[in-house]
Tab-separated table of C-alpha atoms in Angstrom:
chain	number	residue	atom	x	y	z
A	21	UNK	CA	-9.671	-33.457	-17.062
A	22	UNK	CA	-9.564	-29.657	-17.051
A	23	UNK	CA	-7.986	-28.130	-13.940
A	24	UNK	CA	-10.311	-25.896	-11.976
A	25	UNK	CA	-9.325	-22.251	-12.335
A	26	UNK	CA	-8.206	-20.593	-9.135
A	27	UNK	CA	-10.541	-18.002	-7.665
A	28	UNK	CA	-9.248	-14.466	-8.083
A	29	UNK	CA	-8.676	-12.500	-4.865
A	30	UNK	CA	-7.820	-8.805	-4.839
A	31	UNK	CA	-6.653	-7.336	-1.530
A	32	UNK	CA	-6.607	-3.583	-0.925
A	33	UNK	CA	-4.281	-2.941	2.018
A	34	UNK	CA	-3.560	0.217	3.953
A	35	UNK	CA	-1.570	1.620	6.848
A	36	UNK	CA	-3.343	-0.519	9.469
A	37	UNK	CA	-1.646	-3.720	8.349
A	38	UNK	CA	1.830	-2.163	8.506
A	39	UNK	CA	1.101	-0.440	11.811
A	40	UNK	CA	1.179	-3.836	13.499
A	41	UNK	CA	4.722	-4.310	12.241
A	42	UNK	CA	5.817	-1.032	13.817
A	43	UNK	CA	5.404	1.399	10.907
A	44	UNK	CA	3.654	4.597	12.061
A	45	UNK	CA	0.386	5.525	10.368
A	46	UNK	CA	-0.394	9.008	9.115
A	47	UNK	CA	-4.007	9.767	9.978
A	48	UNK	CA	-4.533	8.153	13.400
A	49	UNK	CA	-4.757	10.350	16.476
A	50	UNK	CA	-1.064	9.582	17.038
A	51	UNK	CA	-0.240	9.497	13.322
A	52	UNK	CA	2.627	11.259	11.579
A	53	UNK	CA	0.505	14.118	10.288
A	54	UNK	CA	-0.336	15.033	13.875
A	55	UNK	CA	3.387	15.635	14.450
A	56	UNK	CA	4.563	16.867	11.048
A	57	UNK	CA	3.248	19.232	8.401
A	58	UNK	CA	2.311	17.041	5.455
A	59	UNK	CA	2.458	19.960	3.022
A	60	UNK	CA	6.058	20.693	4.003
A	61	UNK	CA	7.303	17.096	3.984
A	62	UNK	CA	5.178	15.285	1.408
A	63	UNK	CA	4.345	17.695	-1.379
A	64	UNK	CA	6.043	19.071	-4.497
A	65	UNK	CA	5.921	22.602	-3.083
A	66	UNK	CA	7.446	21.410	0.183
A	67	UNK	CA	10.283	19.767	-1.745
A	68	UNK	CA	10.936	22.941	-3.731
A	69	UNK	CA	10.958	25.020	-0.536
A	70	UNK	CA	13.205	22.761	1.553
A	71	UNK	CA	14.413	19.665	-0.308
A	72	UNK	CA	16.816	18.662	2.451
A	73	UNK	CA	14.038	18.514	5.059
A	74	UNK	CA	11.952	16.308	2.762
A	75	UNK	CA	14.880	14.002	2.003
A	76	UNK	CA	15.754	13.758	5.723
A	77	UNK	CA	12.139	12.798	6.483
A	78	UNK	CA	12.081	10.050	3.877
A	79	UNK	CA	15.574	8.824	4.740
A	80	UNK	CA	14.328	8.279	8.300
A	81	UNK	CA	11.318	6.349	6.998
A	82	UNK	CA	13.597	4.281	4.761
A	83	UNK	CA	15.851	3.400	7.715
A	84	UNK	CA	12.786	2.396	9.719
A	85	UNK	CA	12.022	-0.261	7.100
A	86	UNK	CA	15.262	-2.021	8.041
A	87	UNK	CA	13.997	-2.461	11.604
A	88	UNK	CA	10.541	-3.923	10.919
A	89	UNK	CA	9.285	-7.283	9.692
A	90	UNK	CA	6.141	-8.698	8.074
A	91	UNK	CA	3.452	-9.719	10.547
A	92	UNK	CA	0.960	-12.579	10.656
A	93	UNK	CA	-1.494	-10.780	8.364
A	94	UNK	CA	1.160	-10.230	5.688
A	95	UNK	CA	2.208	-13.873	5.877
A	96	UNK	CA	-1.341	-15.272	5.634
A	97	UNK	CA	-2.050	-13.160	2.554
A	98	UNK	CA	1.117	-14.537	0.972
A	99	UNK	CA	0.098	-18.104	1.853
A	100	UNK	CA	-3.232	-17.618	0.064
A	101	UNK	CA	-1.335	-17.778	-3.221
A	102	UNK	CA	-1.036	-21.541	-2.817
A	103	UNK	CA	-4.777	-21.947	-3.404
A	104	UNK	CA	-5.926	-18.699	-5.013
A	105	UNK	CA	-4.935	-16.184	-7.657
A	106	UNK	CA	-4.023	-13.279	-5.349
A	107	UNK	CA	-3.023	-9.710	-6.141
A	108	UNK	CA	-2.249	-7.183	-3.422
A	109	UNK	CA	-3.124	-3.573	-4.221
A	110	UNK	CA	-1.547	-1.514	-1.481
A	111	UNK	CA	-1.627	2.106	-0.402
A	112	UNK	CA	1.515	1.380	1.621
A	113	UNK	CA	4.977	2.357	0.446
A	114	UNK	CA	6.821	-0.333	2.434
A	115	UNK	CA	7.848	-3.728	1.060
A	116	UNK	CA	6.409	-5.927	3.814
A	117	UNK	CA	3.990	-7.737	1.479
A	118	UNK	CA	6.884	-8.713	-0.779
A	119	UNK	CA	9.057	-9.765	2.147
A	120	UNK	CA	6.219	-11.978	3.415
A	121	UNK	CA	6.185	-13.768	0.064
A	122	UNK	CA	3.408	-12.107	-1.959
A	123	UNK	CA	4.468	-12.271	-5.606
A	124	UNK	CA	1.996	-9.811	-7.156
A	125	UNK	CA	1.936	-6.442	-5.389
A	126	UNK	CA	0.757	-3.184	-6.932
A	127	UNK	CA	1.855	-0.037	-5.076
A	128	UNK	CA	-0.584	2.827	-5.613
A	129	UNK	CA	1.433	5.441	-3.717
A	130	UNK	CA	4.983	4.470	-4.640
A	131	UNK	CA	7.760	2.584	-2.867
A	132	UNK	CA	10.234	3.710	-0.224
A	133	UNK	CA	12.927	1.386	-1.538
A	134	UNK	CA	12.958	3.153	-4.921
A	135	UNK	CA	14.099	6.538	-6.206
A	136	UNK	CA	13.290	8.509	-9.330
A	137	UNK	CA	13.747	11.785	-11.188
A	138	UNK	CA	12.471	15.142	-9.951
A	139	UNK	CA	11.805	16.140	-13.564
A	140	UNK	CA	9.825	13.083	-14.678
A	141	UNK	CA	8.650	10.810	-11.886
A	142	UNK	CA	7.523	8.119	-14.347
A	143	UNK	CA	10.701	7.995	-16.459
A	144	UNK	CA	11.501	4.244	-16.457
A	145	UNK	CA	15.218	4.977	-16.902
A	146	UNK	CA	15.231	6.858	-13.594
A	147	UNK	CA	13.146	4.562	-11.399
A	148	UNK	CA	15.485	2.212	-9.575
A	149	UNK	CA	15.960	0.343	-6.327
A	150	UNK	CA	18.072	2.234	-3.809
A	151	UNK	CA	19.593	0.655	-0.687
A	152	UNK	CA	17.537	1.520	2.383
A	153	UNK	CA	20.658	2.133	4.459
A	154	UNK	CA	22.012	4.673	1.947
A	155	UNK	CA	20.501	8.145	2.421
A	156	UNK	CA	19.302	10.162	-0.572
A	157	UNK	CA	21.361	13.361	-0.474
A	158	UNK	CA	21.188	16.730	-2.165
A	159	UNK	CA	23.362	16.453	-5.259
A	160	UNK	CA	22.583	12.788	-5.915
A	161	UNK	CA	21.532	12.556	-9.542
A	162	UNK	CA	18.988	10.501	-11.453
A	163	UNK	CA	19.799	9.104	-14.899
A	164	UNK	CA	18.456	12.280	-16.531
A	165	UNK	CA	20.748	14.506	-14.448
A	166	UNK	CA	18.031	15.793	-12.120
A	167	UNK	CA	18.039	15.560	-8.336
A	168	UNK	CA	17.092	12.098	-7.023
A	169	UNK	CA	13.866	11.947	-5.046
A	170	UNK	CA	11.884	9.167	-3.354
A	171	UNK	CA	9.585	7.213	-5.661
A	172	UNK	CA	6.535	8.347	-3.696
A	173	UNK	CA	3.254	9.972	-4.717
A	174	UNK	CA	3.242	13.301	-2.910
A	175	UNK	CA	0.206	15.443	-2.151
A	176	UNK	CA	-0.880	17.216	-5.296
A	177	UNK	CA	0.570	14.562	-7.608
A	178	UNK	CA	-1.454	12.151	-9.707
A	179	UNK	CA	-1.356	8.416	-9.244
A	180	UNK	CA	0.417	6.362	-11.876
A	181	UNK	CA	-0.896	3.632	-14.185
A	182	UNK	CA	-1.189	1.302	-11.178
A	183	UNK	CA	-4.665	2.647	-10.407
A	184	UNK	CA	-5.930	1.529	-13.824
A	185	UNK	CA	-4.381	-1.898	-13.286
A	186	UNK	CA	-6.194	-2.151	-9.960
A	187	UNK	CA	-9.554	-1.274	-11.549
A	188	UNK	CA	-9.175	-4.015	-14.171
A	189	UNK	CA	-8.256	-6.563	-11.509
A	190	UNK	CA	-11.253	-5.618	-9.377
A	191	UNK	CA	-13.633	-5.885	-12.292
A	192	UNK	CA	-12.592	-9.531	-12.583
A	193	UNK	CA	-12.182	-10.479	-8.909
A	194	UNK	CA	-14.227	-13.228	-7.248
A	195	UNK	CA	-13.244	-12.064	-3.758
A	196	UNK	CA	-12.333	-8.536	-2.651
A	197	UNK	CA	-10.657	-7.934	0.708
A	198	UNK	CA	-10.029	-4.510	2.251
A	199	UNK	CA	-7.607	-4.643	5.174
A	200	UNK	CA	-5.970	-1.955	7.271
A	201	UNK	CA	-7.660	0.993	5.593
A	202	UNK	CA	-10.800	2.828	6.654
A	203	UNK	CA	-11.376	4.020	3.075
A	204	UNK	CA	-10.869	7.746	3.574
A	205	UNK	CA	-7.907	8.251	1.202
A	206	UNK	CA	-8.996	8.952	-2.366
A	207	UNK	CA	-8.796	7.987	-5.162
A	208	UNK	CA	-7.746	4.596	-3.751
A	209	UNK	CA	-10.866	4.396	-1.564
A	210	UNK	CA	-13.040	4.650	-4.685
A	211	UNK	CA	-11.768	1.248	-5.818
A	212	UNK	CA	-14.582	-0.405	-3.851
A	213	UNK	CA	-16.947	0.891	-6.528
A	214	UNK	CA	-15.341	-1.281	-9.188
A	215	UNK	CA	-15.856	-4.645	-7.509
A	216	UNK	CA	-18.401	-6.858	-9.241
A	217	UNK	CA	-21.788	-6.974	-7.456
A	218	UNK	CA	-21.537	-10.775	-7.221
A	219	UNK	CA	-18.018	-10.736	-5.749
A	220	UNK	CA	-17.627	-11.708	-2.084
A	221	UNK	CA	-16.437	-8.647	-0.166
A	222	UNK	CA	-14.742	-8.384	3.227
A	223	UNK	CA	-13.401	-5.451	5.212
A	224	UNK	CA	-11.085	-5.922	8.201
A	225	UNK	CA	-10.935	-2.817	10.369
A	226	UNK	CA	-11.202	-2.373	14.167
A	227	UNK	CA	-13.349	0.750	13.819
A	228	UNK	CA	-17.133	0.739	13.793
A	229	UNK	CA	-17.452	1.841	10.119
A	230	UNK	CA	-20.992	2.917	11.020
A	231	UNK	CA	-22.412	4.817	8.074
A	232	UNK	CA	-19.205	4.232	6.089
A	233	UNK	CA	-19.286	0.497	5.355
A	234	UNK	CA	-19.623	0.038	1.583
A	235	UNK	CA	-22.653	-1.893	0.419
A	236	UNK	CA	-22.222	-5.646	0.271
A	237	UNK	CA	-19.183	-5.836	2.559
A	238	UNK	CA	-18.891	-8.201	5.505
A	239	UNK	CA	-17.165	-6.237	8.283
A	240	UNK	CA	-14.654	-8.123	10.427
A	241	UNK	CA	-14.221	-5.648	13.280
A	242	UNK	CA	-10.687	-6.602	14.257
A	243	UNK	CA	-7.163	-5.400	13.641
A	244	UNK	CA	-5.390	-6.858	10.618
A	245	UNK	CA	-3.498	-9.467	12.658
A	246	UNK	CA	-6.574	-10.435	14.695
A	247	UNK	CA	-8.955	-10.516	11.755
A	248	UNK	CA	-6.899	-12.327	9.142
A	249	UNK	CA	-7.644	-15.833	10.481
A	250	UNK	CA	-11.360	-15.029	10.621
A	251	UNK	CA	-11.105	-13.959	6.986
A	252	UNK	CA	-9.333	-17.206	6.142
A	253	UNK	CA	-12.178	-19.215	7.657
A	254	UNK	CA	-14.770	-17.195	5.732
A	255	UNK	CA	-12.955	-17.629	2.422
A	256	UNK	CA	-12.614	-21.367	2.913
A	257	UNK	CA	-16.408	-21.632	3.292
A	258	UNK	CA	-16.987	-20.149	-0.171
């Protein structure tokens, strides 16, 4: 007897899911970009102008990762792998999905726990894990001899091949879940356009989404932690 193929679930996650673990968001009314100048701390030009300030900013964010833990929403998404073929596509640069147990995670905007070259961000010889409790300092070198930098997509930089991987996954997904993102950050937000019309689509966000809810999505108007069990019930009905 042929085993039934697992349904394919793609989850697009954003800052809202990590916020409930204690990681500050960027675009909320109390977000980081209300306190800091994004162009000075998260852009190529900002790094050229004051590399130490940029490294200090990211070193602080890296240390913060040591103090936070996956929440209920992260853990439920990881548990889904027991019954479904699940891939997480995340806009987040933390590793909370992995720590919760998710085995297939695609990071669209990079990873705080990794470093790379300032000359060629995508050089595979230069991309490596870097201990979160070890600061990246001026003078620290990548494998190509250039200054080490965080493996993060800064403003003005293009996304890597992960975005193409995400599109292919979405084109084949049976269920698409958007959680913790209000779909205002592009090009990641445009991924909703690649979901199959017949796929079941859910969006978990506490906001109203009035006039912004993509066609065909069932809106669960809750935070990530509050809404994840409702999502679980809905998926089990399918």
